[in-house]
Amino acid sequence: MSTPILDTVLLFSLPASGKSEVRRYLAHLSPEQCREEFGIGPTLQLDDYPYVHLMHRIDDELRAHGRPYAYYKGPHRPFQDEWTWAALIELLNEDYDALMHGRQTNVPSAAQHLFDRLDRAHAKVGLPEAMAEVPYGVRRKIAAALEAECVAELAVLNKTCSIDPKGKTVVIEAARGGPNGAAFPLTPPVGYAAAFQQLSEQILSRASILYIWVDPTESRRKNIERGRPNAQGSILHHSVPMEVMLSQYGCDDVEYLMAKSDRPDTISVERIFEDEGPGGQTVYRDRVFHLPIARFDNRTDKTSFVRAEPSAWRGDDVKALHSGLGSAFKVLAAKMRGA
């Protein structure tokens, strides 16, 4: 009988903590290394950052056409409404469901498709459907300007969704946090507690958490270090504006959530779900999840070398990263077995 593998891993932590580098490293491993040394399958990867970047691009084009920003307070500033964090989770829920069911999307315009998806996700969390309010002629011009970028992102998602998830491990990357100096619990919609309240039951019922542990000060330092000019669309080389780093990522609530969980090495998530009863009426169902969590200690940097080409990776660096990840994945594997 084959050893079970982790189904879905939530790769959560502050910006520039090493999440994308870990994803790149995992994708570099052979299937045998994944299974035998980490207890995972070859990875299928989802990330909400492309949506963050494309919303900036939409705002750029809106301003160029004399329209107000739809999503951000400015080109280097936070969201206009913090519930946009919840809308991003709704987009991840959709992507995960498409992956689980092998759905690929073929549309006349990838940009127009993105605009519609953004509107639906924002509406789900009570926010305005911003692109529906843009005059059609302007919307067409913005779509034309962004089509190539949107086609590229949709192609990546379609390629991921074309792969059978059986025997694979889905890795979902996201960064969440709260204001510098905030008290706990963080007030929704910021922080991971709020994200867990938005994630789909489909994800929560299958997920473990790999948390990459860095100090917020180190997160800010590495965020500056990794940034490259004209690389805001890159998962490895984009840089988050300092106002956002301090107001949105000055702290996070993972340690707080671990401490208050009623089971060790888990985060407890209580949710109420709506179902349709036999007579068409709405019925409510309560469910508690205990998501296994392991911390990969990256307070002393073990991941930045992965941004280089694999041929330039030094053996000592690879060994330190591999060992640290292996220890974290062993914790998750033990929780999966009920140990």
PDB file of C-alpha atoms in Angstrom, residues 54-180:
ATOM      1  CA  LEU A  54      -3.516  42.761 -12.773  1.00  0.00           C
ATOM      2  CA  MET A  55      -5.752  44.950 -10.608  1.00  0.00           C
ATOM      3  CA  HIS A  56      -2.858  47.427 -10.486  1.00  0.00           C
ATOM      4  CA  ARG A  57      -2.613  47.234 -14.264  1.00  0.00           C
ATOM      5  CA  ILE A  58      -6.348  47.870 -14.623  1.00  0.00           C
ATOM      6  CA  ASP A  59      -6.028  50.918 -12.376  1.00  0.00           C
ATOM      7  CA  ASP A  60      -3.109  52.168 -14.491  1.00  0.00           C
ATOM      8  CA  GLU A  61      -5.228  51.948 -17.631  1.00  0.00           C
ATOM      9  CA  LEU A  62      -8.277  53.477 -15.978  1.00  0.00           C
ATOM     10  CA  ARG A  63      -6.228  56.502 -14.963  1.00  0.00           C
ATOM     11  CA  ALA A  64      -4.717  56.738 -18.452  1.00  0.00           C
ATOM     12  CA  HIS A  65      -8.269  57.000 -19.811  1.00  0.00           C
ATOM     13  CA  GLY A  66      -9.313  59.678 -17.334  1.00  0.00           C
ATOM     14  CA  ARG A  67     -11.151  57.314 -14.998  1.00  0.00           C
ATOM     15  CA  PRO A  68     -10.659  56.972 -11.212  1.00  0.00           C
ATOM     16  CA  TYR A  69      -8.831  54.010  -9.743  1.00  0.00           C
ATOM     17  CA  ALA A  70     -11.105  51.014  -9.169  1.00  0.00           C
ATOM     18  CA  TYR A  71      -9.112  48.962  -6.677  1.00  0.00           C
ATOM     19  CA  TYR A  72      -6.236  50.858  -5.054  1.00  0.00           C
ATOM     20  CA  LYS A  73      -5.833  54.237  -3.390  1.00  0.00           C
ATOM     21  CA  GLY A  74      -2.923  54.914  -5.730  1.00  0.00           C
ATOM     22  CA  PRO A  75      -0.209  53.102  -7.705  1.00  0.00           C
ATOM     23  CA  HIS A  76       1.908  52.451  -4.598  1.00  0.00           C
ATOM     24  CA  ARG A  77      -0.837  52.385  -1.975  1.00  0.00           C
ATOM     25  CA  PRO A  78      -3.185  49.851  -0.301  1.00  0.00           C
ATOM     26  CA  PHE A  79      -6.595  48.669  -1.492  1.00  0.00           C
ATOM     27  CA  GLN A  80      -9.420  51.200  -1.353  1.00  0.00           C
ATOM     28  CA  ASP A  81     -11.459  48.624   0.568  1.00  0.00           C
ATOM     29  CA  GLU A  82      -9.779  45.926   2.654  1.00  0.00           C
ATOM     30  CA  TRP A  83     -12.543  43.452   1.774  1.00  0.00           C
ATOM     31  CA  THR A  84     -10.689  43.073  -1.517  1.00  0.00           C
ATOM     32  CA  TRP A  85      -8.547  40.580   0.442  1.00  0.00           C
ATOM     33  CA  ALA A  86     -11.666  38.419   0.731  1.00  0.00           C
ATOM     34  CA  ALA A  87     -12.401  38.823  -2.987  1.00  0.00           C
ATOM     35  CA  LEU A  88      -8.926  37.446  -3.712  1.00  0.00           C
ATOM     36  CA  ILE A  89      -9.752  34.344  -1.670  1.00  0.00           C
ATOM     37  CA  GLU A  90     -12.921  33.906  -3.738  1.00  0.00           C
ATOM     38  CA  LEU A  91     -10.772  33.911  -6.878  1.00  0.00           C
ATOM     39  CA  LEU A  92      -8.546  31.222  -5.358  1.00  0.00           C
ATOM     40  CA  ASN A  93     -11.656  29.200  -4.474  1.00  0.00           C
ATOM     41  CA  GLU A  94     -12.725  29.365  -8.130  1.00  0.00           C
ATOM     42  CA  ASP A  95      -9.270  28.392  -9.392  1.00  0.00           C
ATOM     43  CA  TYR A  96      -9.089  25.448  -6.991  1.00  0.00           C
ATOM     44  CA  ASP A  97     -12.512  24.187  -8.033  1.00  0.00           C
ATOM     45  CA  ALA A  98     -11.534  24.462 -11.705  1.00  0.00           C
ATOM     46  CA  LEU A  99      -8.362  22.484 -10.983  1.00  0.00           C
ATOM     47  CA  MET A 100     -10.218  19.770  -9.080  1.00  0.00           C
ATOM     48  CA  HIS A 101     -12.691  19.351 -11.962  1.00  0.00           C
ATOM     49  CA  GLY A 102     -10.244  19.792 -14.838  1.00  0.00           C
ATOM     50  CA  ARG A 103     -12.036  22.847 -16.206  1.00  0.00           C
ATOM     51  CA  GLN A 104     -10.199  24.996 -18.725  1.00  0.00           C
ATOM     52  CA  THR A 105     -11.428  28.343 -19.995  1.00  0.00           C
ATOM     53  CA  ASN A 106     -11.550  29.356 -23.646  1.00  0.00           C
ATOM     54  CA  VAL A 107     -12.948  32.845 -24.197  1.00  0.00           C
ATOM     55  CA  PRO A 108     -12.832  35.472 -26.969  1.00  0.00           C
ATOM     56  CA  SER A 109     -11.086  37.930 -24.629  1.00  0.00           C
ATOM     57  CA  ALA A 110      -9.009  36.895 -21.619  1.00  0.00           C
ATOM     58  CA  ALA A 111      -9.066  40.476 -20.328  1.00  0.00           C
ATOM     59  CA  GLN A 112     -12.858  40.793 -20.494  1.00  0.00           C
ATOM     60  CA  HIS A 113     -13.091  37.406 -18.784  1.00  0.00           C
ATOM     61  CA  LEU A 114     -10.836  38.673 -15.992  1.00  0.00           C
ATOM     62  CA  PHE A 115     -12.945  41.827 -15.593  1.00  0.00           C
ATOM     63  CA  ASP A 116     -16.071  39.681 -15.173  1.00  0.00           C
ATOM     64  CA  ARG A 117     -14.348  37.388 -12.664  1.00  0.00           C
ATOM     65  CA  LEU A 118     -13.136  40.331 -10.613  1.00  0.00           C
ATOM     66  CA  ASP A 119     -16.644  41.793 -10.537  1.00  0.00           C
ATOM     67  CA  ARG A 120     -18.183  38.482  -9.428  1.00  0.00           C
ATOM     68  CA  ALA A 121     -15.582  37.958  -6.702  1.00  0.00           C
ATOM     69  CA  HIS A 122     -16.047  41.480  -5.371  1.00  0.00           C
ATOM     70  CA  ALA A 123     -19.842  41.111  -5.434  1.00  0.00           C
ATOM     71  CA  LYS A 124     -19.590  37.908  -3.373  1.00  0.00           C
ATOM     72  CA  VAL A 125     -18.034  39.874  -0.514  1.00  0.00           C
ATOM     73  CA  GLY A 126     -20.353  42.864  -0.822  1.00  0.00           C
ATOM     74  CA  LEU A 127     -18.134  45.167  -2.880  1.00  0.00           C
ATOM     75  CA  PRO A 128     -19.092  47.114  -6.022  1.00  0.00           C
ATOM     76  CA  GLU A 129     -18.657  45.526  -9.450  1.00  0.00           C
ATOM     77  CA  ALA A 130     -16.168  48.148 -10.569  1.00  0.00           C
ATOM     78  CA  MET A 131     -15.635  47.085 -14.171  1.00  0.00           C
ATOM     79  CA  ALA A 132     -19.369  46.911 -14.830  1.00  0.00           C
ATOM     80  CA  GLU A 133     -19.464  50.659 -14.180  1.00  0.00           C
ATOM     81  CA  VAL A 134     -16.809  51.480 -16.781  1.00  0.00           C
ATOM     82  CA  PRO A 135     -18.240  52.764 -20.097  1.00  0.00           C
ATOM     83  CA  TYR A 136     -18.073  50.000 -22.675  1.00  0.00           C
ATOM     84  CA  GLY A 137     -15.840  51.918 -25.071  1.00  0.00           C
ATOM     85  CA  VAL A 138     -13.290  52.586 -22.335  1.00  0.00           C
ATOM     86  CA  ARG A 139     -13.531  49.006 -21.108  1.00  0.00           C
ATOM     87  CA  ARG A 140     -12.747  47.730 -24.615  1.00  0.00           C
ATOM     88  CA  LYS A 141      -9.651  49.939 -24.809  1.00  0.00           C
ATOM     89  CA  ILE A 142      -8.444  48.746 -21.402  1.00  0.00           C
ATOM     90  CA  ALA A 143      -9.064  45.137 -22.414  1.00  0.00           C
ATOM     91  CA  ALA A 144      -7.015  45.631 -25.574  1.00  0.00           C
ATOM     92  CA  ALA A 145      -4.133  47.116 -23.567  1.00  0.00           C
ATOM     93  CA  LEU A 146      -4.124  44.213 -21.088  1.00  0.00           C
ATOM     94  CA  GLU A 147      -5.046  41.331 -23.391  1.00  0.00           C
ATOM     95  CA  ALA A 148      -1.535  39.930 -23.819  1.00  0.00           C
ATOM     96  CA  GLU A 149      -0.901  39.847 -20.055  1.00  0.00           C
ATOM     97  CA  CYS A 150      -4.303  38.293 -19.369  1.00  0.00           C
ATOM     98  CA  VAL A 151      -3.828  35.680 -22.103  1.00  0.00           C
ATOM     99  CA  ALA A 152      -0.506  34.683 -20.523  1.00  0.00           C
ATOM    100  CA  GLU A 153      -2.001  34.334 -17.030  1.00  0.00           C
ATOM    101  CA  LEU A 154      -5.022  32.404 -18.305  1.00  0.00           C
ATOM    102  CA  ALA A 155      -2.706  30.056 -20.210  1.00  0.00           C
ATOM    103  CA  VAL A 156      -0.822  29.299 -16.986  1.00  0.00           C
ATOM    104  CA  LEU A 157      -4.080  28.562 -15.157  1.00  0.00           C
ATOM    105  CA  ASN A 158      -5.415  26.432 -18.016  1.00  0.00           C
ATOM    106  CA  LYS A 159      -2.198  24.424 -18.129  1.00  0.00           C
ATOM    107  CA  THR A 160      -2.457  23.771 -14.391  1.00  0.00           C
ATOM    108  CA  CYS A 161      -6.120  22.776 -14.691  1.00  0.00           C
ATOM    109  CA  SER A 162      -5.341  20.414 -17.576  1.00  0.00           C
ATOM    110  CA  ILE A 163      -3.310  18.150 -15.271  1.00  0.00           C
ATOM    111  CA  ASP A 164      -5.049  15.376 -13.343  1.00  0.00           C
ATOM    112  CA  PRO A 165      -4.704  16.312  -9.639  1.00  0.00           C
ATOM    113  CA  LYS A 166      -4.709  12.646  -8.563  1.00  0.00           C
ATOM    114  CA  GLY A 167      -1.356  11.852  -6.984  1.00  0.00           C
ATOM    115  CA  LYS A 168      -0.392  15.528  -6.948  1.00  0.00           C
ATOM    116  CA  THR A 169      -0.178  18.092  -4.146  1.00  0.00           C
ATOM    117  CA  VAL A 170      -1.878  21.430  -4.739  1.00  0.00           C
ATOM    118  CA  VAL A 171       0.118  24.342  -3.306  1.00  0.00           C
ATOM    119  CA  ILE A 172      -1.793  27.595  -2.754  1.00  0.00           C
ATOM    120  CA  GLU A 173       0.319  30.678  -2.054  1.00  0.00           C
ATOM    121  CA  ALA A 174      -1.003  33.779  -0.312  1.00  0.00           C
ATOM    122  CA  ALA A 175       0.327  36.502   1.980  1.00  0.00           C
ATOM    123  CA  ARG A 176      -1.847  38.068   4.659  1.00  0.00           C
ATOM    124  CA  GLY A 177      -1.188  40.200   7.707  1.00  0.00           C
ATOM    125  CA  GLY A 178      -2.232  43.208   9.709  1.00  0.00           C
ATOM    126  CA  PRO A 179      -1.036  46.703  10.638  1.00  0.00           C
ATOM    127  CA  ASN A 180       2.288  47.172  12.354  1.00  0.00           C
TER     128      ASN A 180
END
